[in-house]
């Protein structure tokens, strides 16, 4: 089999494809298609690299589920024509988009690699070139006719991460992402070294199926000492609310005071799903380990284990949009669907 692969580059926007507006001094997106041609290193691969671009490209803070559908549709339409997909995306919400795509693309068996940069591609010290070139290399890496990484990933600053395990942690340095609860899938040094035992491989190759629907009947409630009862009532009383990601302390702990637990219990009794996700970046929720989480467990809160808020949000958006009973959704939340949690 020839080593020449076909890769589709999907440029959605972000710093990687921005330049300074001479009038305002702010970074604004510019036409990216010519930039791809102006990176001579890309032609050295010998791969066939096509690109499509969002018109206009967007700053990823403007992303919403409609854009995830657009990305997924581009992949779906071109799935059989390409060996891999590289998505250029702003870093701000990249972890949400990579998580969303991981749940949207059912039966994925090809690489989908998100990347971007902290400095625009045209600047002297840019991190964009390495991120882009290595992402293409990863998307085109096959062995015995099979892709080495058939997952939705983020490649950034020499590491490849499972997309739904990542969080943006740095707005300043090149190493913008972290996957605190799961090992990286590859590291680019002199060689590109894959951590194969941590990569997910499909059991069978089945046709790609795409979940296009998202629910917005959810919210995130971050706890803090001194949280106001009336605010809690307002949030838990939102009309048509179906799920709350409860961002708790440590291993999933929350106040054990009566007023608090009563409100949680009332929400659960109304049929609202309460998913316990820790505010800590590393470690897992362990309901019942402390008295302050046993009360949550008894009130009907369910464990998010070691899920990131980004993965919890997008997983819930997709599950709530399907015609599933609340009990079924709770069961799926406690299950690793795409390697997003390690239930214990
Ligand atoms: N604001 C930019 C974005 O997320 C930041 C970046 O690309 O790194 O689109």
Tab-separated table of C-alpha atoms and ligand atoms in Angstrom:
chain	number	residue	atom	x	y	z
A	1	UNK	CA	0.000	0.000	0.000
A	2	UNK	CA	1.306	3.466	-0.905
A	3	UNK	CA	2.364	5.785	1.914
A	4	UNK	CA	0.604	8.656	0.224
A	5	UNK	CA	-2.477	9.542	2.216
A	6	UNK	CA	-5.352	11.928	1.683
A	7	UNK	CA	-5.956	14.384	4.500
A	8	UNK	CA	-8.738	16.919	4.821
A	9	UNK	CA	-7.891	20.090	6.681
A	10	UNK	CA	-10.940	21.838	8.122
A	11	UNK	CA	-10.175	25.399	9.113
A	12	UNK	CA	-12.768	26.759	11.527
A	13	UNK	CA	-10.793	29.751	12.808
A	14	UNK	CA	-8.827	30.660	15.919
A	15	UNK	CA	-5.501	32.393	16.450
A	16	UNK	CA	-3.709	30.053	14.045
A	17	UNK	CA	-5.382	31.796	11.098
A	18	UNK	CA	-5.494	35.343	12.467
A	19	UNK	CA	-3.522	38.522	11.856
A	20	UNK	CA	-3.427	41.952	13.488
A	21	UNK	CA	-5.986	44.405	12.187
A	22	UNK	CA	-3.846	47.498	11.440
A	23	UNK	CA	-6.708	49.780	12.485
A	24	UNK	CA	-7.734	48.262	15.822
A	25	UNK	CA	-4.630	46.262	16.768
A	26	UNK	CA	-6.887	43.261	17.600
A	27	UNK	CA	-6.411	39.788	16.124
A	28	UNK	CA	-8.955	39.033	13.384
A	29	UNK	CA	-9.327	35.970	11.105
A	30	UNK	CA	-7.969	36.065	7.545
A	31	UNK	CA	-8.280	33.830	4.459
A	32	UNK	CA	-6.358	30.673	5.312
A	33	UNK	CA	-6.296	28.817	1.992
A	34	UNK	CA	-3.170	30.582	0.726
A	35	UNK	CA	-1.328	29.879	3.988
A	36	UNK	CA	-1.583	26.146	3.428
A	37	UNK	CA	0.110	26.580	0.073
A	38	UNK	CA	2.772	28.782	1.600
A	39	UNK	CA	4.038	26.136	4.048
A	40	UNK	CA	6.531	24.252	1.872
A	41	UNK	CA	7.035	21.572	4.555
A	42	UNK	CA	3.517	20.316	3.880
A	43	UNK	CA	4.349	19.290	0.310
A	44	UNK	CA	7.376	17.311	1.583
A	45	UNK	CA	4.998	14.766	3.116
A	46	UNK	CA	3.881	13.741	-0.338
A	47	UNK	CA	0.306	13.477	0.965
A	48	UNK	CA	-2.704	14.842	-0.781
A	49	UNK	CA	-3.889	17.669	1.494
A	50	UNK	CA	-7.181	19.373	0.710
A	51	UNK	CA	-8.693	22.105	2.792
A	52	UNK	CA	-12.086	23.590	3.511
A	53	UNK	CA	-12.627	26.714	5.494
A	54	UNK	CA	-15.485	28.179	7.504
A	55	UNK	CA	-16.672	31.351	5.885
A	56	UNK	CA	-16.042	33.482	7.830
A	57	UNK	CA	-13.585	31.709	10.133
A	58	UNK	CA	-14.522	32.286	13.752
A	59	UNK	CA	-12.920	32.956	17.080
A	60	UNK	CA	-13.720	29.786	19.014
A	61	UNK	CA	-15.445	31.770	21.767
A	62	UNK	CA	-18.264	32.113	19.234
A	63	UNK	CA	-18.605	28.350	18.833
A	64	UNK	CA	-21.969	26.703	19.496
A	65	UNK	CA	-23.451	23.286	18.712
A	66	UNK	CA	-24.454	24.451	15.218
A	67	UNK	CA	-20.737	24.652	14.365
A	68	UNK	CA	-20.114	21.149	15.720
A	69	UNK	CA	-22.822	19.934	13.372
A	70	UNK	CA	-21.088	21.717	10.491
A	71	UNK	CA	-17.740	20.100	11.301
A	72	UNK	CA	-19.356	16.675	11.680
A	73	UNK	CA	-21.207	17.072	8.389
A	74	UNK	CA	-17.973	17.910	6.551
A	75	UNK	CA	-16.372	14.779	8.028
A	76	UNK	CA	-19.438	12.657	7.235
A	77	UNK	CA	-19.595	13.853	3.626
A	78	UNK	CA	-15.886	13.255	3.051
A	79	UNK	CA	-15.388	10.228	5.305
A	80	UNK	CA	-14.657	7.633	2.657
A	81	UNK	CA	-12.419	9.946	0.589
A	82	UNK	CA	-9.852	10.754	3.265
A	83	UNK	CA	-7.571	8.810	5.579
A	84	UNK	CA	-7.715	11.423	8.300
A	85	UNK	CA	-9.018	14.823	9.269
A	86	UNK	CA	-7.223	17.774	10.855
A	87	UNK	CA	-9.382	20.493	12.376
A	88	UNK	CA	-7.869	23.911	12.917
A	89	UNK	CA	-9.704	25.526	15.781
A	90	UNK	CA	-9.255	28.246	18.380
A	91	UNK	CA	-7.877	26.971	21.649
A	92	UNK	CA	-10.440	28.666	23.915
A	93	UNK	CA	-13.199	26.114	23.358
A	94	UNK	CA	-11.225	23.396	21.585
A	95	UNK	CA	-11.712	20.958	24.476
A	96	UNK	CA	-15.503	21.383	24.210
A	97	UNK	CA	-15.476	20.869	20.434
A	98	UNK	CA	-13.190	17.838	20.596
A	99	UNK	CA	-15.380	16.343	23.341
A	100	UNK	CA	-18.548	17.037	21.347
A	101	UNK	CA	-17.161	15.466	18.180
A	102	UNK	CA	-16.022	12.384	20.099
A	103	UNK	CA	-19.637	11.743	21.155
A	104	UNK	CA	-21.150	12.790	17.814
A	105	UNK	CA	-19.055	10.502	15.603
A	106	UNK	CA	-20.362	7.020	16.351
A	107	UNK	CA	-18.207	4.146	14.962
A	108	UNK	CA	-15.318	6.495	14.182
A	109	UNK	CA	-12.399	4.512	12.773
A	110	UNK	CA	-10.215	7.305	11.369
A	111	UNK	CA	-8.094	10.016	13.004
A	112	UNK	CA	-9.773	13.366	13.710
A	113	UNK	CA	-7.095	15.672	15.098
A	114	UNK	CA	-7.865	19.113	16.484
A	115	UNK	CA	-5.067	21.634	16.645
A	116	UNK	CA	-4.469	25.370	16.716
A	117	UNK	CA	-1.864	27.695	18.134
A	118	UNK	CA	-1.180	30.365	20.706
A	119	UNK	CA	0.508	32.632	18.139
A	120	UNK	CA	-0.765	33.289	14.591
A	121	UNK	CA	0.866	31.226	11.851
A	122	UNK	CA	2.427	34.295	10.260
A	123	UNK	CA	4.402	35.364	13.349
A	124	UNK	CA	8.081	34.610	13.739
A	125	UNK	CA	7.948	32.532	16.932
A	126	UNK	CA	4.692	30.827	16.068
A	127	UNK	CA	3.804	27.424	17.480
A	128	UNK	CA	1.381	26.915	14.586
A	129	UNK	CA	3.761	25.285	12.112
A	130	UNK	CA	4.830	22.421	14.368
A	131	UNK	CA	1.288	21.847	15.618
A	132	UNK	CA	-0.086	21.749	12.090
A	133	UNK	CA	2.687	19.643	10.543
A	134	UNK	CA	2.661	17.019	13.314
A	135	UNK	CA	-1.151	16.857	13.341
A	136	UNK	CA	-1.077	16.037	9.637
A	137	UNK	CA	1.599	13.411	10.257
A	138	UNK	CA	-0.553	11.802	12.960
A	139	UNK	CA	-3.715	11.917	10.827
A	140	UNK	CA	-1.776	10.179	8.044
A	141	UNK	CA	-0.124	7.542	10.262
A	142	UNK	CA	-1.301	4.088	9.257
A	143	UNK	CA	0.070	0.640	9.945
A	144	UNK	CA	-1.006	-2.469	8.048
A	145	UNK	CA	-3.747	-0.439	6.441
A	146	UNK	CA	-5.181	0.713	9.786
A	147	UNK	CA	-4.866	4.166	11.361
A	148	UNK	CA	-2.681	4.304	14.467
A	149	UNK	CA	-5.020	6.737	16.253
A	150	UNK	CA	-8.663	6.261	15.191
A	151	UNK	CA	-9.919	8.756	17.761
A	152	UNK	CA	-10.913	12.400	18.172
A	153	UNK	CA	-7.770	13.986	19.633
A	154	UNK	CA	-6.114	17.270	20.373
A	155	UNK	CA	-2.505	17.710	19.320
A	156	UNK	CA	-0.757	20.613	20.972
A	157	UNK	CA	2.817	21.487	21.921
A	158	UNK	CA	4.300	18.049	21.205
A	159	UNK	CA	1.579	15.952	22.875
A	160	UNK	CA	-1.416	14.117	21.517
A	161	UNK	CA	-4.357	13.846	23.907
A	162	UNK	CA	-7.726	12.114	23.810
A	163	UNK	CA	-10.031	15.048	22.980
A	164	UNK	CA	-12.667	14.333	25.620
A	165	UNK	CA	-10.017	14.187	28.370
A	166	UNK	CA	-8.559	17.628	27.766
A	167	UNK	CA	-8.993	21.060	29.298
A	168	UNK	CA	-7.417	24.353	28.341
A	169	UNK	CA	-5.269	25.342	31.300
A	170	UNK	CA	-2.950	28.015	29.985
A	171	UNK	CA	-3.747	31.248	28.179
A	172	UNK	CA	-0.126	32.304	28.060
A	173	UNK	CA	2.261	29.474	27.361
A	174	UNK	CA	2.483	27.155	24.391
A	175	UNK	CA	1.448	24.093	26.425
A	176	UNK	CA	-2.171	25.200	26.585
A	177	UNK	CA	-3.808	21.827	27.265
A	178	UNK	CA	-3.826	19.228	29.962
A	179	UNK	CA	-5.223	15.723	30.212
A	180	UNK	CA	-4.900	15.307	33.954
A	181	UNK	CA	-6.760	12.026	34.315
A	182	UNK	CA	-5.597	10.128	31.256
A	183	UNK	CA	-2.144	9.586	29.749
A	184	UNK	CA	-1.231	11.316	26.500
A	185	UNK	CA	-1.612	9.153	23.396
A	186	UNK	CA	1.589	10.227	21.693
A	187	UNK	CA	4.589	12.433	22.210
A	188	UNK	CA	6.507	14.163	19.456
A	189	UNK	CA	10.214	14.408	20.090
A	190	UNK	CA	12.899	13.278	17.706
A	191	UNK	CA	10.438	10.505	16.896
A	192	UNK	CA	6.695	10.401	17.171
A	193	UNK	CA	6.122	7.847	19.939
A	194	UNK	CA	2.633	6.422	20.368
A	195	UNK	CA	1.302	5.239	23.717
A	196	UNK	CA	-0.594	2.413	22.054
A	197	UNK	CA	-2.023	0.724	25.121
A	198	UNK	CA	-4.023	3.887	25.849
A	199	UNK	CA	-5.455	4.345	22.354
A	200	UNK	CA	-9.020	3.106	21.705
A	201	UNK	CA	-9.468	0.828	18.731
A	202	UNK	CA	-12.904	-0.050	17.358
A	203	UNK	CA	-13.814	-3.744	17.706
A	204	UNK	CA	-15.395	-3.787	14.257
A	205	UNK	CA	-15.368	-1.338	11.406
A	206	UNK	CA	-18.950	-0.153	11.043
A	207	UNK	CA	-20.405	2.704	8.990
A	208	UNK	CA	-19.981	6.152	10.532
A	209	UNK	CA	-23.125	7.425	12.245
A	210	UNK	CA	-23.441	11.030	13.319
A	211	UNK	CA	-25.495	12.392	16.217
A	212	UNK	CA	-26.612	15.798	15.041
A	213	UNK	CA	-28.925	16.853	17.835
A	214	UNK	CA	-28.075	18.772	20.997
A	215	UNK	CA	-30.164	19.721	23.964
A	216	UNK	CA	-29.735	23.041	25.763
A	217	UNK	CA	-31.780	21.980	28.810
A	218	UNK	CA	-28.770	21.847	31.096
A	219	UNK	CA	-26.600	24.110	33.161
A	220	UNK	CA	-23.435	24.129	35.271
A	221	UNK	CA	-23.607	25.035	38.941
A	222	UNK	CA	-20.246	25.689	40.528
A	223	UNK	CA	-20.255	25.528	44.308
A	224	UNK	CA	-18.410	28.009	46.478
A	225	UNK	CA	-18.422	28.572	50.216
A	226	UNK	CA	-21.284	30.934	51.011
A	227	UNK	CA	-23.395	30.067	47.960
A	228	UNK	CA	-26.690	31.964	48.120
A	229	UNK	CA	-29.872	29.914	48.637
A	230	UNK	CA	-31.974	32.168	46.431
A	231	UNK	CA	-29.529	31.826	43.525
A	232	UNK	CA	-29.631	28.073	43.941
A	233	UNK	CA	-33.430	28.147	43.900
A	234	UNK	CA	-33.359	30.257	40.755
A	235	UNK	CA	-30.958	27.959	38.958
A	236	UNK	CA	-32.626	24.717	40.003
A	237	UNK	CA	-36.009	26.281	39.221
A	238	UNK	CA	-35.188	27.115	35.568
A	239	UNK	CA	-38.121	26.081	33.420
A	240	UNK	CA	-37.607	22.833	31.475
A	241	UNK	CA	-34.227	22.232	33.084
A	242	UNK	CA	-33.294	18.551	32.721
A	243	UNK	CA	-29.720	18.307	33.968
A	244	UNK	CA	-27.240	20.126	36.175
A	245	UNK	CA	-23.511	19.586	36.253
A	246	UNK	CA	-22.768	20.181	39.907
A	247	UNK	CA	-19.156	21.312	40.229
A	248	UNK	CA	-18.218	20.131	43.690
A	249	UNK	CA	-15.176	20.180	45.948
A	250	UNK	CA	-12.440	17.540	46.103
A	251	UNK	CA	-13.683	14.002	45.612
A	252	UNK	CA	-17.237	15.215	44.953
A	253	UNK	CA	-18.116	16.883	48.250
A	254	UNK	CA	-20.720	19.559	48.915
A	255	UNK	CA	-22.228	21.237	51.988
A	256	UNK	CA	-24.114	18.740	54.138
A	257	UNK	CA	-26.393	21.419	55.586
A	258	UNK	CA	-30.063	20.687	55.535
A	259	UNK	CA	-31.136	23.602	53.318
A	260	UNK	CA	-28.655	22.556	50.648
A	261	UNK	CA	-29.468	18.846	50.587
A	262	UNK	CA	-33.205	19.594	50.584
A	263	UNK	CA	-32.839	21.667	47.428
A	264	UNK	CA	-30.748	18.988	45.730
A	265	UNK	CA	-33.269	16.317	46.671
A	266	UNK	CA	-36.179	18.438	45.446
A	267	UNK	CA	-34.465	18.864	42.060
A	268	UNK	CA	-33.794	15.107	41.781
A	269	UNK	CA	-37.411	14.362	42.697
A	270	UNK	CA	-38.527	16.705	39.914
A	271	UNK	CA	-36.602	14.464	37.489
A	272	UNK	CA	-33.566	16.724	37.069
A	273	UNK	CA	-30.313	14.807	36.579
A	274	UNK	CA	-27.571	16.041	38.906
A	275	UNK	CA	-24.107	15.014	37.771
A	276	UNK	CA	-21.307	15.442	40.294
A	277	UNK	CA	-18.089	16.705	38.676
A	278	UNK	CA	-15.155	17.790	40.790
A	279	UNK	CA	-13.671	21.270	40.591
A	280	UNK	CA	-10.228	19.660	40.943
A	281	UNK	CA	-8.445	19.153	37.658
A	282	UNK	CA	-6.964	15.817	38.746
A	283	UNK	CA	-8.691	12.887	40.444
A	284	UNK	CA	-12.146	11.439	40.599
A	285	UNK	CA	-15.476	11.878	42.338
A	286	UNK	CA	-15.981	9.176	44.940
A	287	UNK	CA	-19.471	9.502	46.317
A	288	UNK	CA	-19.662	8.233	49.876
A	289	UNK	CA	-16.005	8.603	50.696
A	290	UNK	CA	-16.863	11.506	52.979
A	291	UNK	CA	-20.070	12.225	54.834
A	292	UNK	CA	-20.345	15.400	52.708
A	293	UNK	CA	-20.726	13.337	49.548
A	294	UNK	CA	-22.705	10.440	51.050
A	295	UNK	CA	-25.545	12.916	51.562
A	296	UNK	CA	-25.420	13.793	47.856
A	297	UNK	CA	-25.493	10.123	46.922
A	298	UNK	CA	-28.511	9.568	49.141
A	299	UNK	CA	-30.234	12.583	47.587
A	300	UNK	CA	-29.889	10.922	44.155
A	301	UNK	CA	-26.883	12.760	42.698
A	302	UNK	CA	-24.865	10.641	40.291
A	303	UNK	CA	-21.099	10.420	40.014
A	304	UNK	CA	-19.246	12.003	37.098
A	305	UNK	CA	-16.111	10.068	38.164
A	306	UNK	CA	-13.064	11.731	36.576
A	307	UNK	CA	-14.892	13.450	33.710
A	308	UNK	CA	-13.957	16.970	32.635
A	309	UNK	CA	-16.649	19.642	32.678
A	310	UNK	CA	-16.199	19.951	28.898
A	311	UNK	CA	-16.890	16.252	28.323
A	312	UNK	CA	-19.748	16.221	30.844
A	313	UNK	CA	-21.433	19.175	29.147
A	314	UNK	CA	-21.216	17.810	25.608
A	315	UNK	CA	-22.080	14.232	26.618
A	316	UNK	CA	-25.199	15.473	28.384
A	317	UNK	CA	-26.163	17.759	25.485
A	318	UNK	CA	-26.132	14.763	23.157
A	319	UNK	CA	-27.756	12.241	25.522
A	320	UNK	CA	-30.567	14.643	26.476
A	321	UNK	CA	-31.320	15.206	22.792
A	322	UNK	CA	-31.968	11.504	22.243
A	323	UNK	CA	-35.257	9.879	23.047
A	324	UNK	CA	-34.048	8.231	26.229
A	325	UNK	CA	-35.611	7.750	29.640
A	326	UNK	CA	-33.944	9.647	32.486
A	327	UNK	CA	-32.866	6.343	34.028
A	328	UNK	CA	-31.180	5.308	30.801
A	329	UNK	CA	-29.331	8.637	30.560
A	330	UNK	CA	-28.116	8.194	34.143
A	331	UNK	CA	-26.862	4.732	33.292
A	332	UNK	CA	-25.000	6.045	30.217
A	333	UNK	CA	-23.484	8.879	32.248
A	334	UNK	CA	-21.918	6.271	34.502
A	335	UNK	CA	-20.492	4.408	31.524
A	336	UNK	CA	-17.454	5.259	29.436
A	337	UNK	CA	-18.858	5.818	25.946
A	338	UNK	CA	-15.746	7.146	24.222
A	339	UNK	CA	-13.066	6.735	26.857
A	340	UNK	CA	-14.120	9.929	28.663
A	341	UNK	CA	-14.249	8.416	32.181
A	342	UNK	CA	-12.610	5.661	34.186
A	343	UNK	CA	-15.459	4.384	36.368
A	344	UNK	CA	-14.339	2.507	39.425
B	1	LIG	N1	-9.548	33.385	21.019
B	1	LIG	C1	-8.860	32.393	20.237
B	1	LIG	C2	-9.852	31.306	19.886
B	1	LIG	O1	-10.112	30.449	20.690
B	1	LIG	C3	-7.701	31.844	20.991
B	1	LIG	C4	-6.908	30.787	20.257
B	1	LIG	O2	-7.132	30.437	19.134
B	1	LIG	O3	-5.969	30.290	20.855
B	1	LIG	O4	-10.379	31.301	18.810
